[in-house]
mmCIF file of C-alpha atoms in Angstrom:
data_model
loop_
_atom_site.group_PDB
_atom_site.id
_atom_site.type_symbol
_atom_site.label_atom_id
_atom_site.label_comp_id
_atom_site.label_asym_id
_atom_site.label_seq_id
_atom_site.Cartn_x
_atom_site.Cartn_y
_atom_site.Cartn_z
ATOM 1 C CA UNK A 12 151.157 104.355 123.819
ATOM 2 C CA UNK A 13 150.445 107.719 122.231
ATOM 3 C CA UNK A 14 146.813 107.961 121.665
ATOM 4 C CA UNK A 15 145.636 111.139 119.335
ATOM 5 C CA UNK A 16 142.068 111.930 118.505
ATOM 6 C CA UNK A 17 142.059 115.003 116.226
ATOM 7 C CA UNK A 18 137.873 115.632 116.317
ATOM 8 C CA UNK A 19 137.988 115.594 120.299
ATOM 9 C CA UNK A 20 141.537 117.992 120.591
ATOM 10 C CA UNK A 21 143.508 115.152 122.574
ATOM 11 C CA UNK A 22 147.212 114.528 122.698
ATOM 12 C CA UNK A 23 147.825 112.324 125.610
ATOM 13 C CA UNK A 24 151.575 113.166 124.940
ATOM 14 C CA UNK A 25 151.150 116.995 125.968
ATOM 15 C CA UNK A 26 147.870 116.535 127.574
ATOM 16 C CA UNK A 27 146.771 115.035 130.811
ATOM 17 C CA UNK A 28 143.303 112.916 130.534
ATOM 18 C CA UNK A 29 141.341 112.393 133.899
ATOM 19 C CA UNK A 30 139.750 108.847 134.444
ATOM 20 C CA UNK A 31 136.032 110.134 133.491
ATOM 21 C CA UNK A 32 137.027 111.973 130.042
ATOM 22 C CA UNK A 33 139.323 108.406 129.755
ATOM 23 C CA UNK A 34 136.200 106.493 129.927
ATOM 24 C CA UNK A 35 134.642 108.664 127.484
ATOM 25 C CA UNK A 36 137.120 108.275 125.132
ATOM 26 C CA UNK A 37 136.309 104.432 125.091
ATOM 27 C CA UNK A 38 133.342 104.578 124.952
ATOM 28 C CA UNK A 39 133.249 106.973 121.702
ATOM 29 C CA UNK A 40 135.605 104.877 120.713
ATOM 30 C CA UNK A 41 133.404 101.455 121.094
ATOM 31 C CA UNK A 42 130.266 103.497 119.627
ATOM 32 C CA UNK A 43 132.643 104.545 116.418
ATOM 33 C CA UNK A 44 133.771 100.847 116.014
ATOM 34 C CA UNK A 45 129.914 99.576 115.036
ATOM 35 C CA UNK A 46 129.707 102.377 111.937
ATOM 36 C CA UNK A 47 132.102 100.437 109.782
ATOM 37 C CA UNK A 48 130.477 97.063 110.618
ATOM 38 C CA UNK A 49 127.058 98.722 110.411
ATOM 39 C CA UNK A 50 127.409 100.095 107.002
ATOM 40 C CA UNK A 51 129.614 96.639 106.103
ATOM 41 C CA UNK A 52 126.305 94.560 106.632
ATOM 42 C CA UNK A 53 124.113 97.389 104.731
ATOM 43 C CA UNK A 54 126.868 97.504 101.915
ATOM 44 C CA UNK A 55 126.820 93.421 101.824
ATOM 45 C CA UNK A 56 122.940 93.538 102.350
ATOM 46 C CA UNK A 57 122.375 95.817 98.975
ATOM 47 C CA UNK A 58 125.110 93.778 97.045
ATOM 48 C CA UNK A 59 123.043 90.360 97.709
ATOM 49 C CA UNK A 60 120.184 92.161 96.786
ATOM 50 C CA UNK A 61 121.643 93.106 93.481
ATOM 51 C CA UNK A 62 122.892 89.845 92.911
ATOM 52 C CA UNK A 63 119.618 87.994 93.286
ATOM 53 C CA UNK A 64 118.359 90.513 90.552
ATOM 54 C CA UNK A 65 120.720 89.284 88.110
ATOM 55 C CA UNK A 66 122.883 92.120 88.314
ATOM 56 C CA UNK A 67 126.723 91.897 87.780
ATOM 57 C CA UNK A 68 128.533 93.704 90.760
ATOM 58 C CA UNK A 69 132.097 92.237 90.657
ATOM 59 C CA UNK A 70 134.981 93.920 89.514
ATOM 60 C CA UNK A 71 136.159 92.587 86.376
ATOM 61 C CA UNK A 72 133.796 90.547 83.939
ATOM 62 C CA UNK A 73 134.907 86.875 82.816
ATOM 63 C CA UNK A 74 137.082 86.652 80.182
ATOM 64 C CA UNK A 75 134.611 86.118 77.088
ATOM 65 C CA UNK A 76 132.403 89.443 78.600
ATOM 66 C CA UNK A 77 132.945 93.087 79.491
ATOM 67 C CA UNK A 78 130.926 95.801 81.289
ATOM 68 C CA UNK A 79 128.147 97.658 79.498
ATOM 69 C CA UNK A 80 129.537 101.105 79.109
ATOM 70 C CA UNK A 81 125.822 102.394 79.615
ATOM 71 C CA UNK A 82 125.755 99.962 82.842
ATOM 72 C CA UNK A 83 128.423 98.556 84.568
ATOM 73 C CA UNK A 84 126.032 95.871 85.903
ATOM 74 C CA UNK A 85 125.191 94.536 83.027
ATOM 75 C CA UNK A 86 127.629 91.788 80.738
ATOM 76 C CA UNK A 87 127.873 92.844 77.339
ATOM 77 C CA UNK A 88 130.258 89.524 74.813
ATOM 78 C CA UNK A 89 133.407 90.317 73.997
ATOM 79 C CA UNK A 90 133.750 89.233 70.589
ATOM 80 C CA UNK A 91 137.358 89.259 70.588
ATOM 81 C CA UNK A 92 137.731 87.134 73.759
ATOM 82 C CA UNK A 93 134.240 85.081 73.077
ATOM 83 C CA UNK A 94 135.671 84.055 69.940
ATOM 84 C CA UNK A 95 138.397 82.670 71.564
ATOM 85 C CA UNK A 96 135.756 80.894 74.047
ATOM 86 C CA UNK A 97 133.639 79.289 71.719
ATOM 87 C CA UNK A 98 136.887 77.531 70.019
ATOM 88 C CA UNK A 99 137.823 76.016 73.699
ATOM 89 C CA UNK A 100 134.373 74.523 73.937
ATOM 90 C CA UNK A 101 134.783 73.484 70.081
ATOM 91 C CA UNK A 102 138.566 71.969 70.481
ATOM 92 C CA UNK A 103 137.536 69.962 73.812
ATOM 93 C CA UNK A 104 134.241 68.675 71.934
ATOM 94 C CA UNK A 105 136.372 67.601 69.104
ATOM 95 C CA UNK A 106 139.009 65.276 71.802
ATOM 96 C CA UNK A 107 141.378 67.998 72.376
ATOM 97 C CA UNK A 108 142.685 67.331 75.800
ATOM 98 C CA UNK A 109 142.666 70.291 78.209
ATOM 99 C CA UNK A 110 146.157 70.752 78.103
ATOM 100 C CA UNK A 111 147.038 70.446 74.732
ATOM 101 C CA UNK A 112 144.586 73.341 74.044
ATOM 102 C CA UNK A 113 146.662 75.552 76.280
ATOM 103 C CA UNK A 114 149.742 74.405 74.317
ATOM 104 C CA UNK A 115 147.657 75.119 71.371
ATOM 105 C CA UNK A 116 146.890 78.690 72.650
ATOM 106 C CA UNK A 117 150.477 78.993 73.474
ATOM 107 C CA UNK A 118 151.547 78.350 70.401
ATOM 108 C CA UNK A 119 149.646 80.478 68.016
ATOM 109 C CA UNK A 120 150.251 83.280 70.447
ATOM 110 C CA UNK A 121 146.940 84.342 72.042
ATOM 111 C CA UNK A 122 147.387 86.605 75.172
ATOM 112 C CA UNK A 123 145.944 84.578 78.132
ATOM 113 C CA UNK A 124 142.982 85.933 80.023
ATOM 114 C CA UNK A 125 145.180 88.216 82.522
ATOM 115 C CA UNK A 126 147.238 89.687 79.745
ATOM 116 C CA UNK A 127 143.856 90.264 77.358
ATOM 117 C CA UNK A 128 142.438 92.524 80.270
ATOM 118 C CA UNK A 129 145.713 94.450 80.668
ATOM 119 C CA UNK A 130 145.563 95.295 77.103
ATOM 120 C CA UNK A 131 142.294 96.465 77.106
ATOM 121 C CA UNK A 132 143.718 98.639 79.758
ATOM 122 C CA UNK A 133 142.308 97.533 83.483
ATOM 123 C CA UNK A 134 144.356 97.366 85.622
ATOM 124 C CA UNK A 135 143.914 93.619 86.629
ATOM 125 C CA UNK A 136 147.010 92.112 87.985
ATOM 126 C CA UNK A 137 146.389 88.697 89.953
ATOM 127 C CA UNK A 138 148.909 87.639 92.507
ATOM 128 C CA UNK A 139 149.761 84.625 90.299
ATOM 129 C CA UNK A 140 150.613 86.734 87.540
ATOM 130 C CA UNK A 141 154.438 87.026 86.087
ATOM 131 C CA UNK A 142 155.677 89.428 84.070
ATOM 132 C CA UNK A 143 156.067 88.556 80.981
ATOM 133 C CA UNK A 144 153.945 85.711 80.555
ATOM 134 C CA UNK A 145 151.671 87.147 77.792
ATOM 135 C CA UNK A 146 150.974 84.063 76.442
ATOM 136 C CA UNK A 147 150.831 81.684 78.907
ATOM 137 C CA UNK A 148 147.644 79.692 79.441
ATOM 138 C CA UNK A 149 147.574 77.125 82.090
ATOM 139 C CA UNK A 150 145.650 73.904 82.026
ATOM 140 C CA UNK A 151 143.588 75.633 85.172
ATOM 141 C CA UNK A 152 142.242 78.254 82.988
ATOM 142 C CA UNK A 153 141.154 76.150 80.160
ATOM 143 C CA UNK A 154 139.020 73.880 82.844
ATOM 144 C CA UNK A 155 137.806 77.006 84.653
ATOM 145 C CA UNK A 156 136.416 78.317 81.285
ATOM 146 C CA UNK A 157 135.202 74.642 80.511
ATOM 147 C CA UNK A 158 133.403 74.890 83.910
ATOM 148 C CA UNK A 159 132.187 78.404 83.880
ATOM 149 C CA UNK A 160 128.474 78.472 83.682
ATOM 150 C CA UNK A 161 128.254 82.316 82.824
ATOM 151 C CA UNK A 162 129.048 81.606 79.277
ATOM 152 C CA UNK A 163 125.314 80.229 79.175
ATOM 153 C CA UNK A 164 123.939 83.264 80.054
ATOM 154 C CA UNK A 165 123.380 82.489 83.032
ATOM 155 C CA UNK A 166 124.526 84.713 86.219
ATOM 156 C CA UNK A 167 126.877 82.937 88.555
ATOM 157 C CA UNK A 168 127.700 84.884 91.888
ATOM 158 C CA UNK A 169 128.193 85.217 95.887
ATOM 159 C CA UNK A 170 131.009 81.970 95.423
ATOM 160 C CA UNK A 171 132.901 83.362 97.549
ATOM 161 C CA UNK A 172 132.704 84.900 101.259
ATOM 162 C CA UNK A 173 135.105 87.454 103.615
ATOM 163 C CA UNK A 174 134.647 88.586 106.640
ATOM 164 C CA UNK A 175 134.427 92.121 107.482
ATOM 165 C CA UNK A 176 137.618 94.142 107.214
ATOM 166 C CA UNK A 177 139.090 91.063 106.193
ATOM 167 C CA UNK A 178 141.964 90.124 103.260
ATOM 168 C CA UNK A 179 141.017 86.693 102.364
ATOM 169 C CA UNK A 180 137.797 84.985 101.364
ATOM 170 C CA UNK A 181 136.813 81.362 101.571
ATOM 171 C CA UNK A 182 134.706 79.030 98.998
ATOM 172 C CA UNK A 183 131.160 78.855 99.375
ATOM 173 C CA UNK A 184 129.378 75.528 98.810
ATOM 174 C CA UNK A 185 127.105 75.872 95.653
ATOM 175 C CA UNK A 186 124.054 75.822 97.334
ATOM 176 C CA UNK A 187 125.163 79.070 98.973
ATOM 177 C CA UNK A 188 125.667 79.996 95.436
ATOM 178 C CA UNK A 189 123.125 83.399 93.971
ATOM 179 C CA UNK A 190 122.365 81.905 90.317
ATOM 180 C CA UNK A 191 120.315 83.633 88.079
ATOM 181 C CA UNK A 192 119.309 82.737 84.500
ATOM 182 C CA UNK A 193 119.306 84.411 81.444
ATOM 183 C CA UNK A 194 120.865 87.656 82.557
ATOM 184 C CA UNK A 195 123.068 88.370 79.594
ATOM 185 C CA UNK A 196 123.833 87.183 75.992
ATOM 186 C CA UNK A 197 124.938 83.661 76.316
ATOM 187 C CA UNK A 198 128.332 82.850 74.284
ATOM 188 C CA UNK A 199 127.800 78.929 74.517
ATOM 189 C CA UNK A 200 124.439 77.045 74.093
ATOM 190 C CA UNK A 201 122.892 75.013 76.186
ATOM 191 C CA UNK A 202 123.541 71.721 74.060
ATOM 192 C CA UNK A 203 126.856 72.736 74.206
ATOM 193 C CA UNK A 204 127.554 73.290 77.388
ATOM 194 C CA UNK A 205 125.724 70.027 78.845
ATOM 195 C CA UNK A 206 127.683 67.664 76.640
ATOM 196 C CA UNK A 207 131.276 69.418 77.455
ATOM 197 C CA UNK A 208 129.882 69.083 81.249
ATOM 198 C CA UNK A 209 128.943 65.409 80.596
ATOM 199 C CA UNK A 210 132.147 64.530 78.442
ATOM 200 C CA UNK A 211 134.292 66.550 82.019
ATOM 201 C CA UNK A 212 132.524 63.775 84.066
ATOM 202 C CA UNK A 213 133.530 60.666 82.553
ATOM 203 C CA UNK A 214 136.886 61.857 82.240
ATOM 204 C CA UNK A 215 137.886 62.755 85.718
ATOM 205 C CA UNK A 216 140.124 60.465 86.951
ATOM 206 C CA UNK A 217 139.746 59.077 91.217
ATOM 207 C CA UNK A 218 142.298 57.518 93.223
ATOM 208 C CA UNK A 219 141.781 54.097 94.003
ATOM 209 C CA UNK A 220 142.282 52.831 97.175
ATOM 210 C CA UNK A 221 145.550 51.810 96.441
ATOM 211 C CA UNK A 222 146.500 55.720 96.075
ATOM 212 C CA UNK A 223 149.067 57.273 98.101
ATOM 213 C CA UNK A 224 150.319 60.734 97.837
ATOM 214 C CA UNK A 225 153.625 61.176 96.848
ATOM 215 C CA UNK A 226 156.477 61.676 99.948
ATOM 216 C CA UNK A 227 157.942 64.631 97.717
ATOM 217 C CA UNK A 228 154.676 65.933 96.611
ATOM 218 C CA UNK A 229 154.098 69.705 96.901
ATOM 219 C CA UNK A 230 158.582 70.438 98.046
ATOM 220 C CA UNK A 231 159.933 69.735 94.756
ATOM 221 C CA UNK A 232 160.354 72.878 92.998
ATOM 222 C CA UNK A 233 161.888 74.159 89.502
ATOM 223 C CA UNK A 234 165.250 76.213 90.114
ATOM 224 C CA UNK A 235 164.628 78.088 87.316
ATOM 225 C CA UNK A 236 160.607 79.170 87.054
ATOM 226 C CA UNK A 237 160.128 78.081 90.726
ATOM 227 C CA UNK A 238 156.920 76.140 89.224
ATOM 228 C CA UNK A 239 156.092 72.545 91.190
ATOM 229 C CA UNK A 240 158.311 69.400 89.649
ATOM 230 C CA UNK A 241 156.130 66.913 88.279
ATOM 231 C CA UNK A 242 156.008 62.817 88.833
ATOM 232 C CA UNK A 243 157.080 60.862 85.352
ATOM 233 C CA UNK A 244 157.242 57.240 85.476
ATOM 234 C CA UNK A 245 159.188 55.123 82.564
ATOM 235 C CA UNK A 246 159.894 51.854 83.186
ATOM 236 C CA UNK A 247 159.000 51.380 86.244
ATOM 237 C CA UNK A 248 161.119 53.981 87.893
ATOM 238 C CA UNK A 249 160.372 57.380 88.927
ATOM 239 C CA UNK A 250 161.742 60.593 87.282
ATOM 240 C CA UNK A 251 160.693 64.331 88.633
ATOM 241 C CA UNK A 252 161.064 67.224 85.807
ATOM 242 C CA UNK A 253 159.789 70.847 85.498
ATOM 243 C CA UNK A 254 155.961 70.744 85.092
ATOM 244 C CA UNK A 255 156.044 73.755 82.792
ATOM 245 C CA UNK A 256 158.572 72.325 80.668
ATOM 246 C CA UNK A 257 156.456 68.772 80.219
ATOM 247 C CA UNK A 258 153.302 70.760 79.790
ATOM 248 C CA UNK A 259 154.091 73.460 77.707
ATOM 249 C CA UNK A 260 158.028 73.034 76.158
ATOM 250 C CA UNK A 261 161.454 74.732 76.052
ATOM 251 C CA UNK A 262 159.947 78.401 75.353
ATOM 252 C CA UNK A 263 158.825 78.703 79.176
ATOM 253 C CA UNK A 264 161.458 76.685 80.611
ATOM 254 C CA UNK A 265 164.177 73.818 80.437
ATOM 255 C CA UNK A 266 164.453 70.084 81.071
ATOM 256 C CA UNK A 267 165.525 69.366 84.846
ATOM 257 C CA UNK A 268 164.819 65.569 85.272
ATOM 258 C CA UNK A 269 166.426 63.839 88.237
ATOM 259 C CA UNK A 270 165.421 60.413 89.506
ATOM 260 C CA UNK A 271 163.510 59.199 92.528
ATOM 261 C CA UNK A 272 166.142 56.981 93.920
ATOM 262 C CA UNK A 273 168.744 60.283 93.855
ATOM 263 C CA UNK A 274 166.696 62.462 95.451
ATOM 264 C CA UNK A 275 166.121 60.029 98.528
ATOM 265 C CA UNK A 276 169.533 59.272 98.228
ATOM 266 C CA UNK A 277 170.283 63.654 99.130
ATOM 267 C CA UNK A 278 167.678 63.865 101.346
ATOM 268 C CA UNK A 279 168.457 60.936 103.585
ATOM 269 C CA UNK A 280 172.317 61.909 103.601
ATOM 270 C CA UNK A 281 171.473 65.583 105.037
ATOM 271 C CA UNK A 282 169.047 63.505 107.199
ATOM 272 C CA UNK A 283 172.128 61.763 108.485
ATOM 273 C CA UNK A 284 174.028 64.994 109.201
ATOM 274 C CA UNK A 285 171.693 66.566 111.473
ATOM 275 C CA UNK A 286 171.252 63.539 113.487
ATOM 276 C CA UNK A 287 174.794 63.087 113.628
ATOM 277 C CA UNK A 288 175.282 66.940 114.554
ATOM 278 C CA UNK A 289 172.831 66.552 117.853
ATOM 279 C CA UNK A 290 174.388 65.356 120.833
ATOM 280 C CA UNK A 291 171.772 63.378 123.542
ATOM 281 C CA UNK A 292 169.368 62.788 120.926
ATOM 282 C CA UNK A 293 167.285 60.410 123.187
ATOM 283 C CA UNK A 294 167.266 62.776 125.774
ATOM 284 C CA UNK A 295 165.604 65.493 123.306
ATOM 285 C CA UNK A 296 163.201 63.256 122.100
ATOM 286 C CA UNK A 297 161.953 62.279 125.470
ATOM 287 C CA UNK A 298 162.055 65.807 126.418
ATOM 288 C CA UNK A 299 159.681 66.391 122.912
ATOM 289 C CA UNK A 300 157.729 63.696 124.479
ATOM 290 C CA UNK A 301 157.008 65.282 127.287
ATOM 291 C CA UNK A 302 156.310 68.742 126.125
ATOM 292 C CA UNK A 303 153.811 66.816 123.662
ATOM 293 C CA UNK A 304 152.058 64.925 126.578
ATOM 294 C CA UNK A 305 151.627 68.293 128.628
ATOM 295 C CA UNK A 306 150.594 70.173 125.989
ATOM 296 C CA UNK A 307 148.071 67.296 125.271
ATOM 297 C CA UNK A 308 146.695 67.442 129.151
ATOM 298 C CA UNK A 309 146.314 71.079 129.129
ATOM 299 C CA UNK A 310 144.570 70.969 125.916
ATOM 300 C CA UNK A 311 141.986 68.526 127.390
ATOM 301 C CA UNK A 312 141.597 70.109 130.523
ATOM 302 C CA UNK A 313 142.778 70.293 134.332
ATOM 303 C CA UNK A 314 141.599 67.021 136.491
ATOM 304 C CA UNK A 315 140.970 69.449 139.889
ATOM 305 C CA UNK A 316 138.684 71.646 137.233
ATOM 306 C CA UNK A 317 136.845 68.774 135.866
ATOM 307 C CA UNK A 318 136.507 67.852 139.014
ATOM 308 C CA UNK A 319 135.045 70.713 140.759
ATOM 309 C CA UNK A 320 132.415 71.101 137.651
ATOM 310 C CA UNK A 321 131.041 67.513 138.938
ATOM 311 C CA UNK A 322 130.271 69.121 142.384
ATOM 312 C CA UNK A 323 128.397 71.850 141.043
ATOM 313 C CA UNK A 324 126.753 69.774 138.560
ATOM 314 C CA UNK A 325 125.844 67.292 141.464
ATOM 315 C CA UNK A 326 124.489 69.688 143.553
ATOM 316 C CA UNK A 327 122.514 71.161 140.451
ATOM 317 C CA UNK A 328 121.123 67.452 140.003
ATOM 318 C CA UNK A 329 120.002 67.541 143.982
ATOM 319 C CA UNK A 330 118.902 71.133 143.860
ATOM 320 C CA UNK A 331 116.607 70.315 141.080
ATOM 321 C CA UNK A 332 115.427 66.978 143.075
ATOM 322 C CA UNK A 333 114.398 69.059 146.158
ATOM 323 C CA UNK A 334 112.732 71.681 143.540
ATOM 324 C CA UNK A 335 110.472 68.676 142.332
ATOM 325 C CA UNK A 336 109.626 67.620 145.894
ATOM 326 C CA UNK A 337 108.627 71.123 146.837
ATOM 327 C CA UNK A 338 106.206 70.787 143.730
ATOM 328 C CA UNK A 339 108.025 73.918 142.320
ATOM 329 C CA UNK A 340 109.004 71.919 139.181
ATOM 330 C CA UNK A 341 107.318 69.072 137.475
ATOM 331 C CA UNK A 342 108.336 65.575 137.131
ATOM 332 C CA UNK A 343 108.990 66.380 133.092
ATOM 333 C CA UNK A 344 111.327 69.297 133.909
ATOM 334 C CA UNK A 345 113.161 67.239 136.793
ATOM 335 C CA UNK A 346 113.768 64.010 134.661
ATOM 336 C CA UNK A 347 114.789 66.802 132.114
ATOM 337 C CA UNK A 348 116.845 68.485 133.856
ATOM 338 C CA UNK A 349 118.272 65.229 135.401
ATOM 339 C CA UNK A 350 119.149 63.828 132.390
ATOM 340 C CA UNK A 351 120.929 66.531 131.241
ATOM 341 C CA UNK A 352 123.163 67.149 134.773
ATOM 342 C CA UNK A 353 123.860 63.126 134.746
ATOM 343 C CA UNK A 354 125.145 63.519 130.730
ATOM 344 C CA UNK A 355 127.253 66.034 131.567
ATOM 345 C CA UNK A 356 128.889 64.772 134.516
ATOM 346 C CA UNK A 357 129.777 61.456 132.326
ATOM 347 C CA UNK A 358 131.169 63.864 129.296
ATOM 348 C CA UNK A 359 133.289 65.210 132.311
ATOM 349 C CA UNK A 360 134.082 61.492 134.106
ATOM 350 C CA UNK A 361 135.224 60.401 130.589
ATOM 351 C CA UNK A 362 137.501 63.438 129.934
ATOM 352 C CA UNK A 363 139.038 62.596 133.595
ATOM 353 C CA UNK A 364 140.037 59.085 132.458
ATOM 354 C CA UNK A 365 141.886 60.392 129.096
ATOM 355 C CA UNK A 366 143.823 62.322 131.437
ATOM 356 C CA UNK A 367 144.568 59.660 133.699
ATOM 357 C CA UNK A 368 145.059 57.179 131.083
ATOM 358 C CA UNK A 369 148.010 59.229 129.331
ATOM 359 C CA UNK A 370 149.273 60.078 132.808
ATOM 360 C CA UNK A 371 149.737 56.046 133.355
ATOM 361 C CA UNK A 372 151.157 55.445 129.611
ATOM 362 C CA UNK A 373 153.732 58.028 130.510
ATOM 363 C CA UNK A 374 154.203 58.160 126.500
ATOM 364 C CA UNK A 375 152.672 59.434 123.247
ATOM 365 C CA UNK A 376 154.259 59.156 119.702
ATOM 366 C CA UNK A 377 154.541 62.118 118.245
ATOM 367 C CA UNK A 378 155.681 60.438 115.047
ATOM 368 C CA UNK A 379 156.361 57.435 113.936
ATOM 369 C CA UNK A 380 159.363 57.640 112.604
ATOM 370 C CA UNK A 381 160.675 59.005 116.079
ATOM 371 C CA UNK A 382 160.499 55.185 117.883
ATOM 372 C CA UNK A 383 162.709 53.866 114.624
ATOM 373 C CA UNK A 384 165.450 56.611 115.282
ATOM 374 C CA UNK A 385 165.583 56.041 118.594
ATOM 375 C CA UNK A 386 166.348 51.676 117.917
ATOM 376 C CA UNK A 387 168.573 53.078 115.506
ATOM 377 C CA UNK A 388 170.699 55.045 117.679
ATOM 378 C CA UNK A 389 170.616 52.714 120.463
#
């Protein structure tokens, strides 16, 4: 490793470094790594802070609002794009499914959120995004403006979290949330916006217990758009097609239906191939077998370890008795202390016996199916 640090004129590559200027080198380094994290947390600290004042602070407003050009933390409406807003809330009061007013929007040709800010000229350019695709609004966008509580006036922020130098940021539950009301100019009305909310509510649809998820759910892809094939059932049998195509029509893709039974029919044939291809395939299964059941013991633990933490944790337990005869401790702190040595060493005794127990069994299923292949090839 060639290690360079300009400020402090070192090269190890032409230059030799003695163990004490080595060490000092660390340690500068270790010192240098807290800055970034230090001025992370008072970066984060002042952005919460502006938050909780109502004050916008993300990058790009919600499609409906734009940045104040007198102050950028402050939403100003859009009236092109809050026009477009208030007829979403309008068409879904009226019984307009969610997507049928995307295939509405489609239709009449009304750049989608993405496309609206790239012709106002930011440069906002989502992963998701294709080329192309000026027009193309997705049944996700039409609930996520349905469900976005700005539009009230009302300051949403902080949904989100990500770590410190890091790429990708997880969902916050709402009560982590930073809402504050009546920050900006509210596109929707209150009215409005509770009876959309209520009418969302009666019509979301839950799985009974009967529901299963589909074998070929989330694999199935379009050749063509590379969007996920959707389930369509006439008839009693089962048909996959292009979800674009069923959503939105022939102008963003074309029909690919294919049934069920054919499907199952390819996959278990290539199935059949690869088994047939493997020779011994008992003898790699048990060998898979194995590798699962060690990998299962040395997840839980070593039996000599456990059992070398009981002797300590026994001699703690007598320690502590001779401590309460010596009146150095009292007879609360011994039966505490007791108590907690004796519920330790049975967390420890129980772990000992899963070890022992899988030891005996000599077997674990990995999967189910792996039992049926083997009757099958015996």
């Amino acid at each position: 490793v060639r290690f360079i640090a300009i400020n402090d004129l070192i090269d190890k590559q032409f230059y030799d470094v003695d163990i004490g200027e080595d060490m000092m080198i660390d340690f500068k380094n270790m010192f240098n790594g807290f800055y970034p994290k230090d001025i992370s947390n008072k970066v984060r600290s002042t952005i919460r802070s502006k938050q909780s004042n109502g004050q916008f602070i993300g990058a790009f407003a919600a499609y409906g609002y734009k940045k104040s050009p007198t102050d950028h933390n402050k939403l100003i409406i859009d009236d092109t794009a809050a026009n477009v807003v208030r007829r979403i809330y309008q068409m879904y009061l009226s019984g307009v499914g969610q997507r049928r007013i995307a295939k509405i929007l489609n239709e009449e040709r009304i750049p989608c959120p993405t496309e609206y800010k790239r012709q106002c000229g930011l440069n906002y350019h989502p992963s998701h995004y294709q080329d192309g695709a000026k027009y193309y609004w997705l049944y996700s966008t039409i609930h996520n403006i349905l469900k976005n509580e700005m539009y009230t006036g009302t300051m949403v922020q902080n949904r989100s979290f990500r770590q410190i130098c890091g790429k990708k940021s997880s969902s916050l539950p709402k009560d982590k949330w930073i809402i504050v009301k009546n920050t900006h100019e509210a596109i929707i009305d209150g009215d409005t916006w509770k009876k959309v909310q209520d009418l969302m509510e009666r019509n979301v649809r839950t799985a009974g217990d009967d529901y299963n998820v589909h074998k070929f759910a989330g694999f199935l892809k379009c050749g063509d758009c590379g969007k996920a094939m959707a389930k369509i059932k006439r008839k009693g049998i089962i048909y996959f097609d292009c979800s674009r195509y069923s959503h939105y029509g022939k102008k963003y893709c074309s029909r690919h239906i294919i049934k069920e039974s054919e499907i199952e029919k390819l996959v278990l044939e290539d199935l059949n191939l690869i088994i047939k291809s493997i020779k011994n395939i008992n003898q790699i299964i048990e060998e898979e077998r194995q590798k699962e059941k060690n990998y299962f013991i040395k997840s839980i633990g070593d039996i000599s370890k456990y059992q070398s933490e009981i002797v300590k944790l026994t001699r703690k337990k007598e320690r502590a008795y001779a401590d309460y005869s010596d009146d150095v401790i009292s007879r609360e702190e011994y039966i505490k202390y007791k108590s907690m040595y004796e519920n330790e060493i049975s967390a420890i005794k129980g772990k000992i016996d899963l070890i022992n127990q899988v030891i005996q069994e000599n077997a674990i299923t990995i999967n189910p199916w792996i039992d049926r292949l083997v009757k099958r090839e015996s």
